[in-house]
mmCIF file of C-alpha atoms in Angstrom:
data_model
loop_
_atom_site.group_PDB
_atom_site.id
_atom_site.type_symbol
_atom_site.label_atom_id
_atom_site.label_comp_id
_atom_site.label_asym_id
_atom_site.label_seq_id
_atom_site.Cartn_x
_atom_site.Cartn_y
_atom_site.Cartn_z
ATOM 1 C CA UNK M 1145 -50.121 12.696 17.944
ATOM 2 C CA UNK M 1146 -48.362 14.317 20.906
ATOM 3 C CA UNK M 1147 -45.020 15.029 20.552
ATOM 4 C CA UNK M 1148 -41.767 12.105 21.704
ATOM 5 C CA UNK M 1149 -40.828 13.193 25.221
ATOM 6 C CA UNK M 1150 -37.837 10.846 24.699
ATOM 7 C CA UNK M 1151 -36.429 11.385 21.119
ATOM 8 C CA UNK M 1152 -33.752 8.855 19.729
ATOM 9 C CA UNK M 1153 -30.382 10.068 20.148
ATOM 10 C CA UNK M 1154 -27.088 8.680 18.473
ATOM 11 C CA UNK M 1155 -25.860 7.337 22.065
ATOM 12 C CA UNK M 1156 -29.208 6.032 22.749
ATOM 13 C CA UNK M 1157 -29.602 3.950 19.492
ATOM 14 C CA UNK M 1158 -25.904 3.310 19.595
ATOM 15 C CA UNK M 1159 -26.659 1.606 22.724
ATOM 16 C CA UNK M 1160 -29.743 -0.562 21.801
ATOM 17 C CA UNK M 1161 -27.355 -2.106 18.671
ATOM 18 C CA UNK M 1162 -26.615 -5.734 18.859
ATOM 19 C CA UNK M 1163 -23.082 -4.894 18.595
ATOM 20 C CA UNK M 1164 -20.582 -2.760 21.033
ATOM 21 C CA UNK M 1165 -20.724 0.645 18.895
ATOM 22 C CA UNK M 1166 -18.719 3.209 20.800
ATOM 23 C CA UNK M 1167 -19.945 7.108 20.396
ATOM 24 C CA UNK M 1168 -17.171 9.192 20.515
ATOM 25 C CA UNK M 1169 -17.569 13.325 20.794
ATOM 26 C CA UNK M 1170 -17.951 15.422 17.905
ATOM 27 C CA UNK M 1171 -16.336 13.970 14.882
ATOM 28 C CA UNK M 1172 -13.289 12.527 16.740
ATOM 29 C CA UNK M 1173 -14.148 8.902 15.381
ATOM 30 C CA UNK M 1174 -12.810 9.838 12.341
ATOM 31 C CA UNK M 1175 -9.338 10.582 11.118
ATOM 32 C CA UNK M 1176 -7.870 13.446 12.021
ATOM 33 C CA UNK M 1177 -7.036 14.483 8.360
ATOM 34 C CA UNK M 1178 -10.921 13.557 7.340
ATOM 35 C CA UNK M 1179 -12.818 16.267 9.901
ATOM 36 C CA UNK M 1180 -12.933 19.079 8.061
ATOM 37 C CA UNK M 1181 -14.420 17.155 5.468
ATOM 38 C CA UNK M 1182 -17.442 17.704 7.537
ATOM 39 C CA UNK M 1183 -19.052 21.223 8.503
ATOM 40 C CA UNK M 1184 -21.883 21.851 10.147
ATOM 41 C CA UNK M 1185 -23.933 24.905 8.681
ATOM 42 C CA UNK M 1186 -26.371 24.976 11.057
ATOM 43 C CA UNK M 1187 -26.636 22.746 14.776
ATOM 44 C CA UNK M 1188 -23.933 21.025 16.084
ATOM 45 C CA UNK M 1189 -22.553 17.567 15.636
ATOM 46 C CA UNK M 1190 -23.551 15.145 18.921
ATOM 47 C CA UNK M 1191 -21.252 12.441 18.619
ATOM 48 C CA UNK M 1192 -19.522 9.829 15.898
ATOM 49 C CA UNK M 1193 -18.962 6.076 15.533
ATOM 50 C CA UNK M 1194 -16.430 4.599 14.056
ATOM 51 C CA UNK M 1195 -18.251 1.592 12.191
ATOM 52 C CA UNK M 1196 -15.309 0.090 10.385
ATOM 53 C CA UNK M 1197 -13.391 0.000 13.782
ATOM 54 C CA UNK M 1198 -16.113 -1.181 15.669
ATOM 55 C CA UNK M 1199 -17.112 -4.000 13.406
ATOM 56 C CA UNK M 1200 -13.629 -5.351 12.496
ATOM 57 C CA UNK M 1201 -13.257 -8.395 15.276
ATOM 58 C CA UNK M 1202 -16.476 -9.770 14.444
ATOM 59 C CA UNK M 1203 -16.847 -8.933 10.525
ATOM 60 C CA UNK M 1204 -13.136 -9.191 9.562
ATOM 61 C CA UNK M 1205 -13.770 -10.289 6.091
ATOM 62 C CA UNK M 1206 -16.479 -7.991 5.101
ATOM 63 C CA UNK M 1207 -16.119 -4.411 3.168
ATOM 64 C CA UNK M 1208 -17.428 -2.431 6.192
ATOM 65 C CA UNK M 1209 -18.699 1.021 5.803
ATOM 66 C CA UNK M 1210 -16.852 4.124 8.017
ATOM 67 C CA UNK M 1211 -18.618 6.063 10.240
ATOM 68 C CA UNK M 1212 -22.130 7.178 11.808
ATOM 69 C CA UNK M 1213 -22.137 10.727 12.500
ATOM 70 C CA UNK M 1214 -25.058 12.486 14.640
ATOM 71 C CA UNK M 1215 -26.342 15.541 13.487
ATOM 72 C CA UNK M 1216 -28.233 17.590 16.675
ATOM 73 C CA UNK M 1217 -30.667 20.758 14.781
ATOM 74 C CA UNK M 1218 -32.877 21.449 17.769
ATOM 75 C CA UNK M 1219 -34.423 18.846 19.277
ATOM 76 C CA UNK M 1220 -34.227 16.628 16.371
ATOM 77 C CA UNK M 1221 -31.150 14.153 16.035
ATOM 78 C CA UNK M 1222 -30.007 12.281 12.728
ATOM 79 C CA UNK M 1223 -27.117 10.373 11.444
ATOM 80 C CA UNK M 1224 -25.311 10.569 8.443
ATOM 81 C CA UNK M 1225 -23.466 7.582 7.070
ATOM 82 C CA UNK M 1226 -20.206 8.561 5.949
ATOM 83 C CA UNK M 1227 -17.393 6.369 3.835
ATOM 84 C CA UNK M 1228 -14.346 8.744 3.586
ATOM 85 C CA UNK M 1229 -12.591 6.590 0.484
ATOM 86 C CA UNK M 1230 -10.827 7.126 -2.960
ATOM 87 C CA UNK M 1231 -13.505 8.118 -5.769
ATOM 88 C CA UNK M 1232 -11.930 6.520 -8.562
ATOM 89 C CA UNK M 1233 -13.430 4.033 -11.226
ATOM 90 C CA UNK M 1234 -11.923 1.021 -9.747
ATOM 91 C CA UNK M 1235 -13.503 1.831 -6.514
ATOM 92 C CA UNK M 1236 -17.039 1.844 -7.310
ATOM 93 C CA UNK M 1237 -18.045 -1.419 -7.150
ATOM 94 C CA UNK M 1238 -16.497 -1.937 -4.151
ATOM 95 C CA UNK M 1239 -18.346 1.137 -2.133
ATOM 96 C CA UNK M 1240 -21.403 -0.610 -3.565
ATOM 97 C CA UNK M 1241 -20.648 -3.587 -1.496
ATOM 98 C CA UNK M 1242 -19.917 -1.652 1.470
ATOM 99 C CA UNK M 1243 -23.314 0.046 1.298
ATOM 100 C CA UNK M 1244 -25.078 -3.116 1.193
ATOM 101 C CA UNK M 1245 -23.213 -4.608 4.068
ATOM 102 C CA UNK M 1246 -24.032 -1.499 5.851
ATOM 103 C CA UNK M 1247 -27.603 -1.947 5.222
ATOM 104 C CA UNK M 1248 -27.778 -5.604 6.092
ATOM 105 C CA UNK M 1249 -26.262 -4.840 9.559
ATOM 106 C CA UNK M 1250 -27.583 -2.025 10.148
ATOM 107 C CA UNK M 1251 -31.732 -3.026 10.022
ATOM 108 C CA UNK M 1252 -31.190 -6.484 11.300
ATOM 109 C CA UNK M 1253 -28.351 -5.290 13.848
ATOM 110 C CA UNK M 1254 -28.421 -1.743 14.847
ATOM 111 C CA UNK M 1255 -31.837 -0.399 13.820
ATOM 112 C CA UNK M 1256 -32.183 2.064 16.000
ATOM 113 C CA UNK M 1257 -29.372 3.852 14.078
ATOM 114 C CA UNK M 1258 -30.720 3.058 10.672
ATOM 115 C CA UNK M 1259 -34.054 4.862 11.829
ATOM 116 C CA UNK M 1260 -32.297 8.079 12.220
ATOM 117 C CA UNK M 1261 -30.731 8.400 8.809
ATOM 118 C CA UNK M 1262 -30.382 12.168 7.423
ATOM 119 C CA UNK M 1263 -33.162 14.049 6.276
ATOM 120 C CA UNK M 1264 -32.900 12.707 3.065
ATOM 121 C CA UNK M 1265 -32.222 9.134 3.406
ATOM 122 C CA UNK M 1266 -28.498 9.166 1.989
ATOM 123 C CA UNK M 1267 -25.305 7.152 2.352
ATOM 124 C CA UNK M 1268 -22.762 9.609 1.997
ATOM 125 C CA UNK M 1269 -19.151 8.855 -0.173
ATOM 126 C CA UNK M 1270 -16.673 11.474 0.726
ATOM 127 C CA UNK M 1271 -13.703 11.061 -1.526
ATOM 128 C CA UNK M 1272 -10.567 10.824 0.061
ATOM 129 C CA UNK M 1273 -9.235 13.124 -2.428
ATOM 130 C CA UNK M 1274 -9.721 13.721 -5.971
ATOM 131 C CA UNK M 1275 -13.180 12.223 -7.915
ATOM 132 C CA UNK M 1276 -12.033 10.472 -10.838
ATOM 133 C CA UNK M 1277 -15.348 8.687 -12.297
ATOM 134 C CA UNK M 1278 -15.729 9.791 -15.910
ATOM 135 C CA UNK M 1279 -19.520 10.497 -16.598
ATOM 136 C CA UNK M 1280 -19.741 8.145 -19.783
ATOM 137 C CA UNK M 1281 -17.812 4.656 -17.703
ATOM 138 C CA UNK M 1282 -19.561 1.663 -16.800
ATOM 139 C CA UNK M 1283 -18.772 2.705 -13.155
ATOM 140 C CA UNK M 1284 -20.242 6.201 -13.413
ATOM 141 C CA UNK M 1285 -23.812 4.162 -14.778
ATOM 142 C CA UNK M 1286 -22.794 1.420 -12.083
ATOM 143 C CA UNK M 1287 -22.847 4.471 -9.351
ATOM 144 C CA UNK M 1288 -25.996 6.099 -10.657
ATOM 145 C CA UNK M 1289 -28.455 2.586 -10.630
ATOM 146 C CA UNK M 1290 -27.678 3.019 -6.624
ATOM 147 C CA UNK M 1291 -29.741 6.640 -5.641
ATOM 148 C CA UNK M 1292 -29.369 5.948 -2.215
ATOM 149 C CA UNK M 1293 -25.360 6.760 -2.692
ATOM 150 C CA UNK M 1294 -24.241 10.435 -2.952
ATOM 151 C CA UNK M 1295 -20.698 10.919 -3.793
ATOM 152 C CA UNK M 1296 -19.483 14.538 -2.389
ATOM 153 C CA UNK M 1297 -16.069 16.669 -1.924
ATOM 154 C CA UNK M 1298 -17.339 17.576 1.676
ATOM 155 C CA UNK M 1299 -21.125 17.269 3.492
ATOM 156 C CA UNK M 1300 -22.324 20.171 4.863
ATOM 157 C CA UNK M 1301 -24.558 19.625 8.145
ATOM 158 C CA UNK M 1302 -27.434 22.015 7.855
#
């Protein structure tokens, strides 16, 4: 099969979304404080979204995940989902609701985007600050029947 003369790039899928994303350069769609939460090992990040900020007028009452980032590694493009938030007990359940209302939106709304997930598939919880989920709570159990979550200090872009 011959090779995509046109691969999918973050602006490109942010701009075939049924919603006004806006791609912003490198990671300046997030808080200031959060981007060195975020290194890149090896490439170079193409753009961010701000999801949250982006979705509030028309999904004001929904738990709304943060950001999109793109991830350029040669020719290949893909796009972490990152919610920068506190990683404490109490906070577990809701992050589970903001993954699934990131899901729902994103393959019946933006799928384009949801296509070019990271090379392994994850939604990626950065805590805000310190992870406070004891390994034998409900919550911790709660956290691990959800695999397609990864909770993470800082995400490395290689």
């Amino acid at each position: 099969m011959p090779a995509n003369k046109n691969p999918l790039t973050l602006a490109k899928a942010a701009s075939l979304s049924q919603d006004r994303l806006n791609v912003k350069n490198s990671l300046d769609a997030l808080l200031k404080k959060y981007r060195p939460k975020i290194t890149v090992e090896d490439g170079s990040v193409s753009g961010s979204i701000d999801i949250d900020g982006d979705l509030a007028a028309k999904y004001p009452n929904d738990n709304r995940w943060d950001y999109a980032v793109g991830h350029l590694q040669g020719a290949s493009e893909k796009v972490y989902f990152i919610e920068i938030h506190s990683a404490t007990s109490k906070e577990v359940s809701r992050i589970i609701v903001k993954a699934k209302f990131l899901k729902d939106w994103a393959v019946s709304r933006a799928a384009e985007l949801w296509e070019m997930k990271g090379p392994d598939g994850k939604l990626y919880w950065l805590a805000s600050d310190k992870m406070n989920i004891p390994k034998t709570s409900r919550e911790y159990r709660l956290l691990s029947q959800h695999p397609s979550l990864r909770l993470m200090k800082s995400l490395p872009l290689k």
